[in-house]
Every structure is written in C-alpha cells, then in structure tokens.
CSV table of C-alpha atoms in Angstrom, one decimal:
chain,number,residue,atom,x,y,z
T,17,MET,CA,-0.5,-0.2,-0.6
T,18,ALA,CA,1.3,3.7,-0.5
T,19,GLY,CA,-0.1,5.9,2.4
T,20,LYS,CA,-2.1,5.6,4.5
T,21,THR,CA,-6.0,4.8,4.1
T,22,PHE,CA,-8.8,6.6,5.6
T,23,PRO,CA,-12.3,5.0,4.1
T,24,TRP,CA,-15.2,6.7,4.9
T,25,VAL,CA,-17.6,6.6,8.2
T,26,LEU,CA,-21.1,7.9,8.6
T,27,ALA,CA,-20.4,9.5,11.6
T,28,PRO,CA,-22.4,12.6,14.1
T,29,VAL,CA,-20.8,16.1,12.7
T,30,PRO,CA,-21.4,20.0,14.7
T,31,TRP,CA,-21.6,21.3,11.9
T,32,ALA,CA,-24.7,19.1,10.9
T,33,ASP,CA,-28.1,17.8,12.6
T,34,GLY,CA,-27.2,14.6,10.3
T,35,ALA,CA,-25.4,11.7,10.3
T,36,GLN,CA,-22.8,13.3,8.0
T,37,TYR,CA,-19.5,11.0,6.0
T,38,THR,CA,-16.3,11.1,7.2
T,39,ARG,CA,-13.3,9.8,6.7
T,40,GLY,CA,-13.0,7.7,10.5
T,41,SER,CA,-11.3,10.7,13.2
T,42,HIS,CA,-8.0,12.3,13.9
T,43,ASP,CA,-7.6,13.1,17.2
T,44,GLY,CA,-10.8,12.8,18.6
T,45,LEU,CA,-11.8,14.9,15.9
T,46,PRO,CA,-13.8,14.4,12.7
T,47,LEU,CA,-11.0,13.8,9.3
T,48,LEU,CA,-12.2,15.5,6.2
T,49,SER,CA,-11.4,14.5,3.1
T,50,TYR,CA,-9.9,17.8,0.5
T,51,GLY,CA,-13.0,19.7,-0.8
T,52,CYS,CA,-15.4,17.9,1.0
T,53,ALA,CA,-15.6,20.4,4.4
T,54,PRO,CA,-18.5,22.7,4.0
T,55,ARG,CA,-17.2,25.8,2.6
T,56,ASP,CA,-19.6,27.9,3.9
T,57,ARG,CA,-19.8,26.6,7.8
T,58,LEU,CA,-16.3,25.4,8.3
T,59,ALA,CA,-12.6,27.0,7.6
T,60,THR,CA,-9.1,26.8,8.4
T,61,TYR,CA,-7.9,30.3,10.3
T,62,ARG,CA,-5.9,31.4,7.4
T,63,GLN,CA,-9.4,30.7,5.3
T,64,LEU,CA,-11.1,32.5,8.7
T,65,ARG,CA,-7.9,36.2,8.8
T,66,GLU,CA,-9.7,36.3,5.1
T,67,MET,CA,-12.4,37.1,5.5
T,68,GLY,CA,-11.5,39.3,8.2
T,69,LEU,CA,-12.2,36.3,11.8
T,70,ARG,CA,-10.7,34.9,14.1
T,71,PRO,CA,-11.3,31.4,15.9
T,72,GLY,CA,-12.2,33.0,19.6
T,73,GLY,CA,-10.7,30.9,21.8
T,74,GLN,CA,-13.6,27.8,19.8
T,75,ASP,CA,-12.2,24.6,19.8
T,76,PRO,CA,-11.5,23.2,15.9
T,77,VAL,CA,-15.1,21.1,15.0
T,78,ALA,CA,-12.7,19.2,12.6
T,79,VAL,CA,-9.8,18.3,11.4
T,80,LEU,CA,-9.0,18.5,7.2
T,81,TYR,CA,-6.1,16.5,5.6
T,82,VAL,CA,-4.8,17.6,2.3
T,83,ARG,CA,-2.5,14.5,0.7
T,84,HIS,CA,1.1,16.4,-1.6
T,85,HIS,CA,1.3,13.6,-4.4
T,86,GLU,CA,4.5,14.4,-5.1
T,87,SER,CA,6.3,14.1,-1.9
T,88,GLY,CA,4.0,11.6,-1.2
T,89,LYS,CA,3.7,13.4,2.4
T,90,THR,CA,0.2,14.5,4.8
T,91,SER,CA,-0.9,17.9,5.7
T,92,PHE,CA,-3.5,17.8,8.1
T,93,ALA,CA,-5.1,21.5,9.8
T,94,SER,CA,-7.7,22.4,11.9
T,95,LEU,CA,-11.8,23.5,11.1
T,96,TYR,CA,-13.1,25.6,12.3
T,97,LEU,CA,-16.9,27.3,12.8
T,98,ILE,CA,-17.8,30.1,11.2
T,99,ASP,CA,-20.6,30.6,12.4
T,100,LEU,CA,-18.9,30.8,16.1
T,101,ALA,CA,-15.6,32.8,14.7
T,102,LYS,CA,-14.8,36.1,15.9
T,103,PRO,CA,-14.3,39.6,14.3
T,104,VAL,CA,-10.2,40.3,14.6
T,105,ARG,CA,-9.3,42.2,16.7
T,106,PRO,CA,-8.3,46.3,15.4
T,107,MET,CA,-5.0,47.4,15.1
T,108,THR,CA,-4.8,50.4,17.9
T,109,PRO,CA,-2.3,52.9,17.2
T,110,ALA,CA,-0.2,52.0,20.0
T,111,LYS,CA,0.7,48.6,18.0
T,112,TRP,CA,1.2,50.2,14.4
T,113,THR,CA,4.3,51.9,16.2
T,114,ALA,CA,5.6,48.9,17.5
T,115,LEU,CA,5.6,47.6,14.6
T,116,ALA,CA,7.2,50.5,12.6
T,117,LYS,CA,10.3,50.4,15.4
T,118,ALA,CA,11.2,46.0,15.1
T,119,ASN,CA,10.5,47.0,11.1
T,120,LEU,CA,13.0,49.0,11.3
T,121,GLY,CA,15.9,47.3,13.3
T,122,ARG,CA,16.0,44.4,10.6
T,123,ARG,CA,16.3,47.3,7.6
T,124,ILE,CA,19.2,48.8,9.4
T,125,CYS,CA,22.2,47.3,9.0
T,126,PRO,CA,24.7,46.8,11.7
T,127,GLN,CA,28.2,47.1,10.2
T,128,CYS,CA,27.6,50.6,8.2
T,129,GLY,CA,24.6,52.2,10.1
T,130,LYS,CA,22.0,53.2,7.4
T,131,ASP,CA,18.4,52.2,6.9
T,132,HIS,CA,18.8,50.6,3.4
T,133,GLY,CA,14.8,49.9,3.0
T,134,TYR,CA,14.8,46.8,2.7
T,135,VAL,CA,14.4,44.2,5.6
T,136,ILE,CA,19.2,42.9,5.7
T,137,PRO,CA,19.1,38.2,5.7
T,138,PRO,CA,19.9,37.0,8.4
T,139,SER,CA,21.7,34.8,6.3
T,140,LEU,CA,23.7,37.3,5.7
T,141,GLY,CA,24.0,39.3,8.5
T,142,CYS,CA,24.3,42.7,7.5
T,143,CYS,CA,23.3,44.7,4.1
T,144,PHE,CA,24.9,43.6,-0.4
T,145,THR,CA,26.5,46.7,0.2
T,146,CYS,CA,29.7,45.6,3.5
T,147,VAL,CA,29.1,41.7,2.2
T,148,MET,CA,30.4,43.5,-1.2
T,149,ALA,CA,33.3,45.0,0.6
T,150,ASN,CA,33.3,43.0,3.1
T,151,GLU,CA,34.3,39.9,0.2
T,152,THR,CA,36.6,42.6,-1.6
T,153,GLY,CA,38.9,43.7,1.3
T,154,GLU,CA,39.2,39.5,1.9
T,155,ARG,CA,40.3,39.4,-2.3
T,156,GLU,CA,43.1,42.4,-1.6
T,157,ARG,CA,44.7,40.7,1.9
T,158,GLN,CA,44.6,37.3,-0.4
T,159,ALA,CA,46.0,38.9,-3.2
T,160,ALA,CA,49.0,40.5,-1.1
C-alpha cells in the first residue's frame, strides 16, 4: 500500500443536524479530505483571517487532510465553525508604532548603520553593500 488510507465513515458532526460521511477521526475530531468540507460552515485559521475573522477561543470541530502527491506527505489543518468566529481585533496606534519600530530594526545594517529600505537577510548579517565590501577586502588581503 502506498500510504495510510482513511475509509469513509458515517458519523455525527457538530456542523450538521444528522450524520455525514467523514474519513474517520484524527485526534478525536472528524477527519475530512480536501474538497469535502462545507465551505459555507467550516474554515481553516487562514481562511478565517481572509474573511476578517478569528476563531475567538473556540476549539476546532474537524480536521482537514491533504495528500501531496509529489512529496507523498499528508498535511493536516484544523477547521473552525464560521458562525462562532469573532471579528479580528483592530490594530491600535500603539501596536502600529511597535510594529514600525520592529521593522525599522530589521532594515538597519549593523555594520554601516544605514537604513537600506529592505530587510537585512539574517543569513548575511549585513546589507549587500557591506557584504561586497567585505568580500573585496578579503580578496585584496589574500592577493597581498
């Protein structure tokens, strides 16, 4: 067998009055395969955010699974009831200020101290100008 199979099971679900077909259970929650979840009633966390909503403290009511054919891996995502979701809290001026300061700190090069207008790559540790200057300096030292 290529992988774990999830058989169809008729089970009661919290988003419908009667029983519906699911793919069994995962961590005690109904398991739904890709395309089988009712889109008007259930959504993942990211889908809720796109709608301007948040789970609002509710527990997931089901689990969605997706098989990736190329890698052979299976991904799981929690599903929440859209009816119980709450609106996203708006950003306060203090939060906007804190976010702007944090982003500014990520744009300032620690070597030259300039704001380059882009986030300094953590893998390099400094701006591209300083990286090129360091490489040129190393080449000159090796040549001498």
